[in-house]
């Protein structure tokens, strides 16, 4: 880790270092020795006796102080889901040019120098944003706050016993005597400052003091309007690490309106105070090391007459476009006359709406608090970036307006972290938000000369971390149902970026943390099939795995959009991991030289990897675990290695820290590895390992997040783990199974689909699945198909304290793997696409039921029509090649086969008006009929001519599937 004085060390590494210690012997763990299922299994009668009771007010269960101590680097302030505003404290340890933690708040630093309007959660580096800190100060301004470089005067201590943080509301009683309350709407903040009697009621706006400095700032005070407004220009994310990051790329505008008149005003610039002034300007600047310059900056202050009431209210609107838009956002979301308590209640309600999308029953109050705080942290980012009028700043610094189906532009995308599980969780809950995030990423790429920057901060590209995560993220969002964006345009852009070598790809600028190329050494990757040790990436072996994940994402999206050529090409490219898998070193992923030779090797070393070791990265091939295990010597060998990976030499759990030879589930490279036992025929060990991680690394305490939260990536992992599910791989929506922590979990997707998980015996010490029913049918598979996400369904899980070692152990039970030797399952192009029809027999028998991916949802899981002209059609979203149309008729849904459709035509169209008949079926009796088609079309129509075998009656169709 880079060493930074007075700053908690960020997780990213400046220079990979080799580990020279002798390799620790790997011993078979005894900690996973478990008994075969026995008396610990609860009976169905006993489990059914207790009716679950869902958490009534999940927003109240949120404890925003979780993660603010030690490693989490979260912040405790007020916000709304994906809000533009995060109004939260800026702590100080006595150095105004350094934030104590990247989120602005460190639990052990009980002194506050202001309350800033914007923050990022768990980012690492030296922080980011922290813009426009407000400080209510009970005293007169006698010297410049910027000159108070040690925060000796213009700051206040506080006690945690006088502090509260929950969803949408933050309060702290400062030892100065001021009581601070904060809340928020999406684009505005609401503050209530209660001053002590007998002292001046002063408010400082430290405009220039963003967490990592500013290059410009302006402050304007309007006494007649009772407003303070202005802007700050900043950026500089990780700039202290490399010169290339030392730049500003965004300007934030603000308007603060007060409910008290100003009795005096003043401003300051650098060390000079100008009493009575109403305007000032000047940023902190950046020194040669990329840090804010001490005693430099500007801001303004006002005092209030609080004799008629000590509480001063303020409403603050922000915008990244203009001062006028900041005012407009304030007028729309938090207009004059809106009380603080109204904003607070609406924020609480907004969080309950978001958090209630996962309703849980059972568990302890501590577990409920940990869970809903993790879900809360998962829904903080990306942030709404467009204003109430739809305008936003693009990466080219031009102003754009959202259009079409996009409701909002989003910003702050920590791609390397969130592509693994967080964007999937967001899209599972709100497919429309996921789609807008995909469109936002595509918009940024178009504005950035076609480059999909891996870590975007507001409208700036920072290049931070490794890989090409936007491609993995967008394909995952699409797989989870976030399809309402220009997927064809995004795919074309991604294919171009992944095949066209740019000057930045050939550059070593920014090495190693912030290499400028989207695909560093893409030329060599295309030539060799891997990124070599001599390349420009942070680490060649790790970059090869990351590029493989991106390529697999492109492959899956191409397949879903009917582009079979790119599907095959990028699936083949995704197998580049095989070229950096060295069977001669014990079977590890390893850095490889350009000439094909292997350098010296220690599996504990991070040489060739970003934030992890060879031992940790070796497991990071989630889309082809079967291929990886085969290369290792088979399932038994792989499972034995996983046993040693999760335990130390004495057989004790080793889930974080360590010397690089064991797992670090507190950081992204290892978070998928506990689920891999499902592929090896030993899913009970996934259940044990995931539960051990949930029980020991996470808690309802300030230190309760084991590593940097990385804009919700780690918290999203906890949410998935506590529910007992996890996404299989980028671009896929199959779910791997562990065991739920709660007796019932109900996931309410915003598109209407519902996923229910019943586990009446769930408890801290019952991690083992004894048996499973999926939609009423017994299953031994430790995974769920994509249709469970798209259509919903019900899991009934029997849990116990002892392992059922036979459940899920058969080779046929293993989750799918994707290799060039086995074609991926065909993609139903019609799945969840918009469908229309001439009519419906009943309100529950609508045309959308024909493309919901299910024929097992009961007799109403169909389209039925008794119209005079019976037709049904689907819009595939774009013209794509079509080779097969499959129709499930009445018998497929359990109805009489005499009602199977007898006579029908299938038509296709590219524009929805001119139709071509491609199938004329007469005399059909089959329950499921499959038709070969050769056409390119956007629309597919079914015209029913004879609805039943007798000729008359109602048309009944349970599913229509369309394949390339």
Short mmCIF file of N, CA, C and O in Angstrom, two decimals, residues 790-791 828-836 846-854 861-863 872-876 957-962:
data_model
loop_
_atom_site.label_atom_id
_atom_site.label_comp_id
_atom_site.label_asym_id
_atom_site.label_seq_id
_atom_site.Cartn_x
_atom_site.Cartn_y
_atom_site.Cartn_z
N UNK A 790 -35.98 -13.66 -14.12
CA UNK A 790 -36.88 -12.93 -15.02
C UNK A 790 -38.34 -13.09 -14.66
O UNK A 790 -39.12 -12.15 -14.76
N UNK A 791 -38.73 -14.28 -14.22
CA UNK A 791 -40.15 -14.55 -13.97
C UNK A 791 -40.51 -14.61 -12.50
O UNK A 791 -41.69 -14.57 -12.16
N UNK A 828 -33.17 -16.81 -25.50
CA UNK A 828 -34.51 -16.50 -25.98
C UNK A 828 -34.60 -15.00 -26.23
O UNK A 828 -34.64 -14.20 -25.30
N UNK A 829 -34.64 -14.61 -27.49
CA UNK A 829 -34.64 -13.19 -27.84
C UNK A 829 -35.93 -12.50 -27.44
O UNK A 829 -35.98 -11.27 -27.34
N UNK A 830 -36.99 -13.27 -27.22
CA UNK A 830 -38.29 -12.68 -26.89
C UNK A 830 -38.50 -12.51 -25.39
O UNK A 830 -39.46 -11.87 -24.97
N UNK A 831 -37.59 -13.05 -24.58
CA UNK A 831 -37.79 -13.08 -23.14
C UNK A 831 -37.98 -11.67 -22.58
O UNK A 831 -37.12 -10.80 -22.74
N UNK A 832 -39.14 -11.45 -21.96
CA UNK A 832 -39.47 -10.19 -21.28
C UNK A 832 -39.50 -8.98 -22.20
O UNK A 832 -39.43 -7.84 -21.74
N UNK A 833 -39.64 -9.22 -23.50
CA UNK A 833 -39.79 -8.10 -24.43
C UNK A 833 -41.25 -7.64 -24.47
O UNK A 833 -42.17 -8.39 -24.10
N UNK A 834 -41.52 -6.42 -24.91
CA UNK A 834 -42.90 -5.91 -24.95
C UNK A 834 -43.77 -6.75 -25.89
O UNK A 834 -43.38 -7.03 -27.03
N UNK A 835 -44.92 -7.13 -25.40
CA UNK A 835 -45.84 -7.97 -26.18
C UNK A 835 -47.22 -7.34 -26.20
O UNK A 835 -47.67 -6.74 -25.21
N UNK A 836 -47.92 -7.50 -27.31
CA UNK A 836 -49.29 -6.99 -27.46
C UNK A 836 -50.14 -8.09 -28.10
O UNK A 836 -49.62 -9.07 -28.64
N UNK A 846 -52.67 -12.08 -19.94
CA UNK A 846 -52.23 -10.98 -20.79
C UNK A 846 -51.09 -11.40 -21.71
O UNK A 846 -50.40 -12.40 -21.46
N UNK A 847 -50.83 -10.63 -22.77
CA UNK A 847 -49.81 -11.05 -23.74
C UNK A 847 -48.41 -11.14 -23.18
O UNK A 847 -47.58 -11.91 -23.69
N UNK A 848 -48.10 -10.38 -22.13
CA UNK A 848 -46.75 -10.43 -21.57
C UNK A 848 -46.44 -11.78 -20.93
O UNK A 848 -45.26 -12.15 -20.79
N UNK A 849 -47.49 -12.55 -20.55
CA UNK A 849 -47.25 -13.86 -19.94
C UNK A 849 -46.59 -14.83 -20.91
O UNK A 849 -45.98 -15.82 -20.49
N UNK A 850 -46.68 -14.55 -22.21
CA UNK A 850 -46.13 -15.44 -23.22
C UNK A 850 -44.62 -15.31 -23.35
O UNK A 850 -43.96 -16.17 -23.91
N UNK A 851 -44.06 -14.23 -22.80
CA UNK A 851 -42.61 -14.02 -22.90
C UNK A 851 -41.99 -13.82 -21.52
O UNK A 851 -40.99 -13.13 -21.37
N UNK A 852 -42.58 -14.43 -20.49
CA UNK A 852 -42.04 -14.27 -19.13
C UNK A 852 -41.09 -15.39 -18.74
O UNK A 852 -40.64 -15.45 -17.60
N UNK A 853 -40.79 -16.30 -19.67
CA UNK A 853 -39.81 -17.35 -19.40
C UNK A 853 -40.35 -18.51 -18.61
O UNK A 853 -39.59 -19.36 -18.17
N UNK A 854 -41.66 -18.59 -18.42
CA UNK A 854 -42.23 -19.62 -17.56
C UNK A 854 -43.51 -20.17 -18.15
O UNK A 854 -44.32 -19.43 -18.72
N UNK A 861 -50.80 -18.45 -16.35
CA UNK A 861 -49.50 -18.06 -16.88
C UNK A 861 -49.52 -18.20 -18.40
O UNK A 861 -48.70 -18.90 -19.00
N UNK A 862 -50.49 -17.54 -19.03
CA UNK A 862 -50.67 -17.68 -20.48
C UNK A 862 -51.38 -16.45 -21.02
O UNK A 862 -51.90 -15.61 -20.28
N UNK A 863 -51.35 -16.36 -22.33
CA UNK A 863 -52.24 -15.42 -23.04
C UNK A 863 -53.43 -16.21 -23.55
O UNK A 863 -53.28 -17.29 -24.11
N UNK A 872 -51.21 -12.30 -31.63
CA UNK A 872 -50.26 -11.91 -30.56
C UNK A 872 -48.93 -11.57 -31.22
O UNK A 872 -48.54 -12.21 -32.21
N UNK A 873 -48.22 -10.54 -30.71
CA UNK A 873 -46.92 -10.22 -31.28
C UNK A 873 -45.98 -9.69 -30.22
O UNK A 873 -46.40 -9.20 -29.16
N UNK A 874 -44.68 -9.78 -30.52
CA UNK A 874 -43.63 -9.34 -29.61
C UNK A 874 -42.68 -8.43 -30.36
O UNK A 874 -42.41 -8.62 -31.56
N UNK A 875 -42.17 -7.41 -29.66
CA UNK A 875 -41.17 -6.50 -30.19
C UNK A 875 -39.81 -6.90 -29.61
O UNK A 875 -39.58 -6.76 -28.40
N UNK A 876 -38.91 -7.39 -30.43
CA UNK A 876 -37.60 -7.85 -29.97
C UNK A 876 -36.65 -6.70 -29.66
O UNK A 876 -35.56 -6.92 -29.13
N UNK A 957 -51.97 -19.74 -25.38
CA UNK A 957 -50.54 -19.87 -25.64
C UNK A 957 -49.80 -19.55 -24.36
O UNK A 957 -49.98 -18.48 -23.77
N UNK A 958 -48.94 -20.47 -23.91
CA UNK A 958 -48.22 -20.30 -22.65
C UNK A 958 -46.84 -19.64 -22.82
O UNK A 958 -46.38 -18.96 -21.91
N UNK A 959 -46.20 -19.87 -23.94
CA UNK A 959 -44.89 -19.25 -24.13
C UNK A 959 -44.55 -19.27 -25.62
O UNK A 959 -44.85 -20.24 -26.33
N UNK A 960 -43.94 -18.18 -26.07
CA UNK A 960 -43.34 -18.12 -27.40
C UNK A 960 -41.87 -17.74 -27.21
O UNK A 960 -41.55 -16.74 -26.55
N UNK A 961 -40.99 -18.57 -27.73
CA UNK A 961 -39.55 -18.33 -27.62
C UNK A 961 -38.98 -18.12 -29.02
O UNK A 961 -39.37 -18.82 -29.96
N UNK A 962 -38.06 -17.18 -29.14
CA UNK A 962 -37.46 -16.84 -30.43
C UNK A 962 -35.94 -16.96 -30.28
O UNK A 962 -35.36 -16.38 -29.35
#
